[in-house]
Amino acid sequence: MGLSYSDSGVDYTPLDAFKRACQAAAATTVGALKSHGLTEPADTRGDSAYLLEAADHYLAHVEEGLGTKNLVADAMAVATGQCYYRAIGIDTVATIVNDLITCGALPISVAMHAAVGDSAWFSDRNRAGELAAGFADGCKLAGAVWGGGETPALPGIVTPEGIVLAGSAVGQIMPKSRRVRPNLQDGDQIVFIASSGIQTNGLSLARLIAGRQPKGYLTPVGQGTLGELLLAPSVIYVDLVRDLLAAGIVPAYLAHITGHGWRKVMRAPQALVYRIHTPGEIPPLFAALMTLGPVSVEEAYATFNMGAGFALYLRPADVKAALATAAKLGHRAWLAGEVVDEGGRQAVEIPGLGITFAAESLKLR
């Protein structure tokens, strides 16, 4: 039997139940907006970014965490003597702003939250400096200012050698017509934008797999090592969304393919089928993880991004221009599938791989 994400200690069932409970409790606080002259769009909760509506614009807010990718950087530092924290800084920004842009908001300000188990973590000036430089690089790629942050020392909660990286971002949609909201219909086309690799999801399972190999993160994969491939910095997709909106292309939906793998393709609340006819070749990193685990094909697509880090949902007339925009910016993009209305059924189907993810496998609302 192959490994699953739950084997690494990550089970989305209780996590998602808590998210739904939080949404219900949070909804009771909406009345506080009135005194600020703001309202909450009815369909914002459950999406990747939270929206506040003003008279002539929307504000968007996201809080997101890196996860456990920095533990790979720590292990690789021991194995190779190299510091990988510049890439970790970029990753932290990427996981935040790539969620923010799914509603059409462009990031204005990003903040870092770096919690350590011992303040001595920051005594390694090179590592701390690389983290700061990488976070600044990520903000520049996102077109946002690094606005501040928090660096708490939490002994007894975080391990003495550990750091928990997260952060938040504020963005704006102006004019309001550029808001991306669930507006899907039968016949819409799904365009995937390539990832750089694992990016920031599924690292707990990847770490479990690496720990079972005789050479660990130094296990050869193609022309590199498992650790090197896992630490490739994430792609930031802000430039693509910015240029699409500036060109008058407002997607019917956008999805950042992170936790839950390709189940995230059906994140929109509408009951539709997302049929992926061209999933693309499995990148070498994921092929290696599947073999080394072993991890089944279905579990791999339920956990990892499998080479697709972001999804555009477009009217057919917009596909050609969107592909051209992606190519101009250096993003690899391809027409991957279509949206099908089957009378209330909701699922992600990958017919060529024999995989179907039913609606019950993704309960974020």
XYZ file of C-alpha atoms in Angstrom:
365
model
C 0.000 0.000 0.000
C 1.304 3.461 -0.903
C 1.758 6.465 1.337
C -0.906 9.137 1.769
C -0.786 12.701 3.059
C -2.421 11.562 6.309
C 0.575 9.274 6.903
C 2.671 12.435 7.276
C 0.361 13.820 9.953
C -1.813 16.010 7.708
C -5.509 15.148 7.606
C -7.716 17.732 5.940
C -10.930 16.376 7.446
C -10.557 18.040 10.893
C -8.676 21.002 9.401
C -11.464 21.787 6.945
C -14.144 21.246 9.607
C -12.444 23.886 11.749
C -12.275 26.256 8.771
C -16.018 25.881 8.240
C -16.673 26.456 11.935
C -14.551 29.597 11.804
C -16.467 30.905 8.795
C -19.737 30.486 10.669
C -18.407 32.255 13.762
C -16.747 34.985 11.699
C -20.011 35.757 9.939
C -21.432 36.954 13.261
C -18.911 39.822 13.307
C -19.875 41.434 9.999
C -21.873 44.182 11.701
C -18.605 45.849 12.691
C -18.081 46.966 9.087
C -20.976 49.407 9.081
C -19.157 52.026 11.140
C -16.335 51.997 8.582
C -18.614 52.535 5.608
C -17.762 49.083 4.270
C -19.734 45.945 3.476
C -18.905 42.294 2.971
C -19.725 40.760 -0.421
C -22.123 37.888 0.151
C -19.983 35.272 -1.608
C -16.501 36.093 -0.306
C -16.215 33.624 2.595
C -14.713 30.282 1.651
C -12.590 31.713 -1.151
C -8.838 32.226 -0.931
C -9.085 35.950 -0.168
C -11.476 37.933 2.021
C -13.031 41.027 0.434
C -14.268 44.317 1.847
C -16.451 46.428 -0.428
C -16.212 50.231 -0.572
C -18.031 52.617 -2.866
C -15.534 52.527 -5.734
C -13.174 49.647 -4.921
C -12.648 46.424 -3.007
C -9.961 45.709 -0.444
C -8.679 42.146 -0.125
C -6.935 40.485 2.810
C -5.119 37.164 3.104
C -3.317 35.395 5.947
C -1.256 32.367 4.914
C 1.589 30.190 6.149
C 4.574 28.577 4.465
C 4.131 25.157 6.048
C 7.154 22.925 6.577
C 9.316 23.707 3.548
C 11.933 25.455 5.678
C 12.654 22.108 7.365
C 13.944 20.889 4.001
C 16.205 23.940 3.851
C 17.499 23.158 7.353
C 18.257 19.552 6.439
C 19.950 20.547 3.198
C 22.110 23.060 5.049
C 23.406 20.237 7.225
C 23.930 17.973 4.211
C 25.548 20.501 1.864
C 26.684 23.489 3.920
C 24.568 25.773 1.707
C 21.908 28.231 2.798
C 18.562 28.039 1.005
C 16.647 30.651 2.963
C 16.543 33.233 0.174
C 14.269 30.826 -1.722
C 12.287 30.224 1.480
C 11.659 33.982 1.747
C 10.297 34.056 -1.805
C 8.149 31.003 -1.052
C 6.589 32.690 1.967
C 5.522 35.717 -0.081
C 4.347 33.525 -2.958
C 1.974 31.440 -0.865
C 0.360 34.652 0.419
C 0.059 36.755 -2.729
C -0.925 33.871 -5.004
C -4.001 33.435 -2.804
C -4.696 37.177 -2.814
C -4.822 37.522 -6.594
C -7.484 34.842 -7.041
C -10.167 37.516 -6.530
C -8.496 39.963 -8.924
C -6.818 42.007 -6.182
C -3.288 43.252 -6.708
C -1.121 43.205 -3.574
C -0.243 46.511 -1.935
C 1.427 45.485 1.323
C 2.826 42.207 2.652
C 3.759 41.488 6.280
C 5.970 38.714 7.661
C 5.267 36.606 10.746
C 8.371 34.704 11.844
C 7.904 32.779 15.109
C 10.935 31.043 16.604
C 11.469 28.710 19.523
C 14.600 30.555 20.585
C 15.640 34.107 19.704
C 19.101 32.696 18.979
C 17.703 31.524 15.630
C 18.379 35.039 14.329
C 22.020 34.906 15.509
C 22.937 33.130 12.283
C 23.318 36.394 10.391
C 23.733 34.791 6.985
C 20.577 32.678 7.293
C 18.511 35.531 8.739
C 19.838 37.914 6.087
C 19.011 35.501 3.271
C 15.478 35.079 4.613
C 15.006 38.855 4.717
C 16.474 39.310 1.233
C 14.258 36.574 -0.178
C 11.142 38.045 1.406
C 12.030 41.415 -0.129
C 12.621 39.726 -3.513
C 9.173 38.139 -3.301
C 7.546 41.474 -2.521
C 9.287 43.076 -5.498
C 8.092 40.276 -7.782
C 4.569 40.848 -6.440
C 4.756 44.618 -6.910
C 4.081 45.132 -3.198
C 5.734 46.907 -0.309
C 6.998 44.901 2.643
C 5.017 46.718 5.288
C 6.126 45.148 8.550
C 5.794 41.993 10.581
C 6.244 40.195 13.877
C 9.079 38.012 15.247
C 7.825 36.339 18.438
C 9.980 33.915 20.438
C 7.746 31.037 21.557
C 9.768 28.544 23.629
C 7.742 25.472 24.445
C 5.569 25.916 21.358
C 8.180 26.097 18.593
C 11.269 23.886 18.822
C 14.472 25.728 19.815
C 15.990 25.308 16.352
C 12.760 25.976 14.490
C 11.010 28.879 12.770
C 7.369 29.071 11.682
C 6.954 31.380 8.698
C 3.698 32.996 7.683
C 2.323 36.403 6.808
C -0.499 38.465 5.451
C -1.205 40.800 2.564
C -3.609 43.581 1.689
C -4.613 44.242 -1.897
C -7.033 46.334 -3.908
C -9.409 45.857 -6.820
C -9.989 49.058 -8.745
C -12.128 49.533 -10.718
C -14.628 47.166 -9.162
C -15.352 45.631 -12.570
C -12.018 43.805 -12.297
C -13.201 41.634 -9.445
C -12.928 37.924 -10.209
C -15.873 36.089 -8.680
C -17.327 32.627 -9.320
C -18.979 33.210 -12.684
C -18.510 29.852 -14.345
C -20.665 28.347 -17.054
C -20.810 25.310 -19.293
C -18.098 25.454 -21.938
C -15.607 27.612 -20.038
C -12.006 26.619 -20.653
C -9.400 25.777 -17.999
C -5.855 26.984 -18.569
C -3.099 25.752 -16.260
C -0.008 27.809 -15.445
C 3.078 25.785 -14.629
C 4.568 25.562 -11.171
C 8.291 25.485 -10.412
C 7.863 22.175 -8.608
C 6.319 21.363 -5.263
C 6.098 25.078 -4.359
C 4.520 25.162 -0.854
C 2.112 22.244 -0.607
C 2.637 18.594 0.192
C 6.009 19.128 1.886
C 5.111 16.998 4.904
C 4.621 13.967 2.676
C 7.753 14.776 0.667
C 9.761 15.006 3.886
C 8.417 11.643 5.035
C 9.482 10.100 1.729
C 12.940 11.703 1.848
C 13.458 10.423 5.384
C 12.961 6.844 4.202
C 15.686 7.025 1.520
C 19.276 5.883 2.256
C 20.630 9.182 0.879
C 17.774 11.306 2.189
C 17.524 14.685 0.444
C 20.691 13.867 -1.503
C 18.841 11.121 -3.401
C 19.602 11.734 -7.101
C 16.660 12.942 -9.196
C 17.529 13.723 -12.798
C 20.473 16.131 -12.894
C 19.992 17.215 -9.276
C 18.988 15.919 -5.884
C 15.626 15.475 -4.231
C 16.379 18.310 -1.822
C 17.431 20.740 -4.541
C 14.254 20.119 -6.518
C 12.065 20.481 -3.440
C 13.651 23.860 -2.683
C 13.044 25.492 -6.063
C 11.381 28.833 -5.198
C 7.681 29.151 -5.974
C 6.361 31.008 -8.982
C 4.579 34.299 -8.216
C 1.655 34.769 -10.594
C 0.810 38.412 -9.834
C 2.188 39.704 -13.137
C -0.080 37.376 -15.116
C -3.273 38.365 -13.319
C -2.274 42.048 -13.486
C -1.728 41.960 -17.252
C -4.866 39.929 -17.961
C -7.030 42.412 -16.060
C -5.288 45.384 -17.684
C -6.090 43.863 -21.082
C -9.774 43.626 -20.173
C -9.755 39.859 -19.587
C -11.621 39.133 -16.354
C -11.513 35.376 -15.768
C -14.651 33.539 -14.704
C -12.607 32.216 -11.785
C -9.015 31.791 -10.593
C -7.561 29.070 -8.390
C -4.214 28.752 -6.638
C -3.455 25.025 -6.651
C -1.978 24.426 -3.208
C -3.306 22.255 -0.369
C -5.751 19.569 -1.539
C -3.866 19.290 -4.854
C -6.061 19.187 -7.956
C -9.185 18.996 -5.850
C -8.699 22.775 -5.614
C -9.709 22.934 -9.282
C -13.343 22.715 -8.058
C -13.018 25.380 -5.336
C -15.756 27.553 -6.862
C -19.104 27.044 -5.092
C -20.962 26.241 -8.323
C -21.920 22.616 -8.953
C -19.993 21.897 -12.144
C -17.673 19.242 -13.533
C -14.082 20.199 -14.288
C -12.842 17.808 -16.959
C -9.069 17.843 -17.431
C -8.257 16.365 -20.832
C -4.613 17.539 -20.947
C -3.035 17.268 -17.493
C 0.476 17.566 -18.901
C 3.481 15.353 -18.301
C 4.318 14.504 -14.697
C 7.430 16.540 -13.773
C 10.500 14.506 -12.682
C 10.204 15.580 -9.028
C 6.680 14.230 -8.675
C 7.473 11.083 -10.645
C 10.324 10.467 -8.203
C 8.139 11.045 -5.135
C 5.524 8.659 -6.534
C 8.153 5.963 -7.110
C 10.078 6.451 -3.883
C 7.026 6.652 -1.616
C 5.408 4.866 -3.188
C 2.488 7.249 -3.753
C -0.434 6.279 -5.974
C -1.351 8.428 -8.955
C -4.646 9.438 -7.347
C -3.018 10.359 -4.035
C -0.347 12.358 -5.852
C -2.954 14.483 -7.669
C -4.925 14.852 -4.427
C -1.856 16.179 -2.592
C 0.638 17.861 -4.938
C 0.210 20.475 -7.669
C 1.752 17.988 -10.150
C 3.236 20.773 -12.256
C 0.211 23.101 -12.364
C 0.447 25.916 -9.812
C -2.407 28.152 -10.916
C -5.608 27.810 -12.937
C -7.436 30.308 -15.131
C -11.089 29.706 -15.974
C -11.891 31.582 -19.154
C -14.556 32.123 -21.756
C -13.406 30.375 -24.965
C -12.896 33.717 -26.725
C -10.284 34.762 -24.129
C -8.080 31.661 -24.227
C -5.784 32.674 -27.090
C -5.030 36.091 -25.602
C -4.472 34.621 -22.137
C -1.998 32.049 -23.463
C -0.154 34.785 -25.354
C -0.004 36.964 -22.229
C 1.405 34.101 -20.178
C 4.041 33.344 -22.820
C 5.079 37.005 -23.004
C 5.686 37.000 -19.246
C 7.658 33.752 -19.326
C 4.979 31.537 -17.781
C 4.416 28.117 -19.316
C 0.680 27.728 -19.844
C -1.532 25.217 -21.606
C -5.189 24.549 -22.297
C -5.898 21.761 -19.823
C -9.645 21.185 -19.741
C -13.158 22.505 -19.735
C -16.082 23.214 -17.443
C -19.150 21.037 -17.999
C -22.614 21.516 -16.543
C -24.062 18.095 -15.717
C -27.142 19.250 -13.877
C -25.830 19.768 -10.357
C -22.921 17.337 -10.263
C -19.608 18.639 -8.931
C -16.306 16.857 -9.547
C -12.837 17.043 -10.999
C -12.266 14.407 -13.667
C -8.954 13.425 -15.249
C -10.187 10.780 -17.718
C -6.766 9.888 -19.093
C -5.601 8.899 -15.609
C -8.851 7.339 -14.464
C -9.179 9.830 -11.590
C -12.348 11.462 -10.290
C -12.461 13.710 -7.226
C -16.037 14.032 -6.012
C -17.442 17.132 -4.319
C -17.210 15.494 -0.868
C -13.412 15.470 -1.102
C -13.213 19.272 -0.910
C -15.344 20.911 1.778
C -14.038 24.423 2.332
C -17.429 26.121 2.774
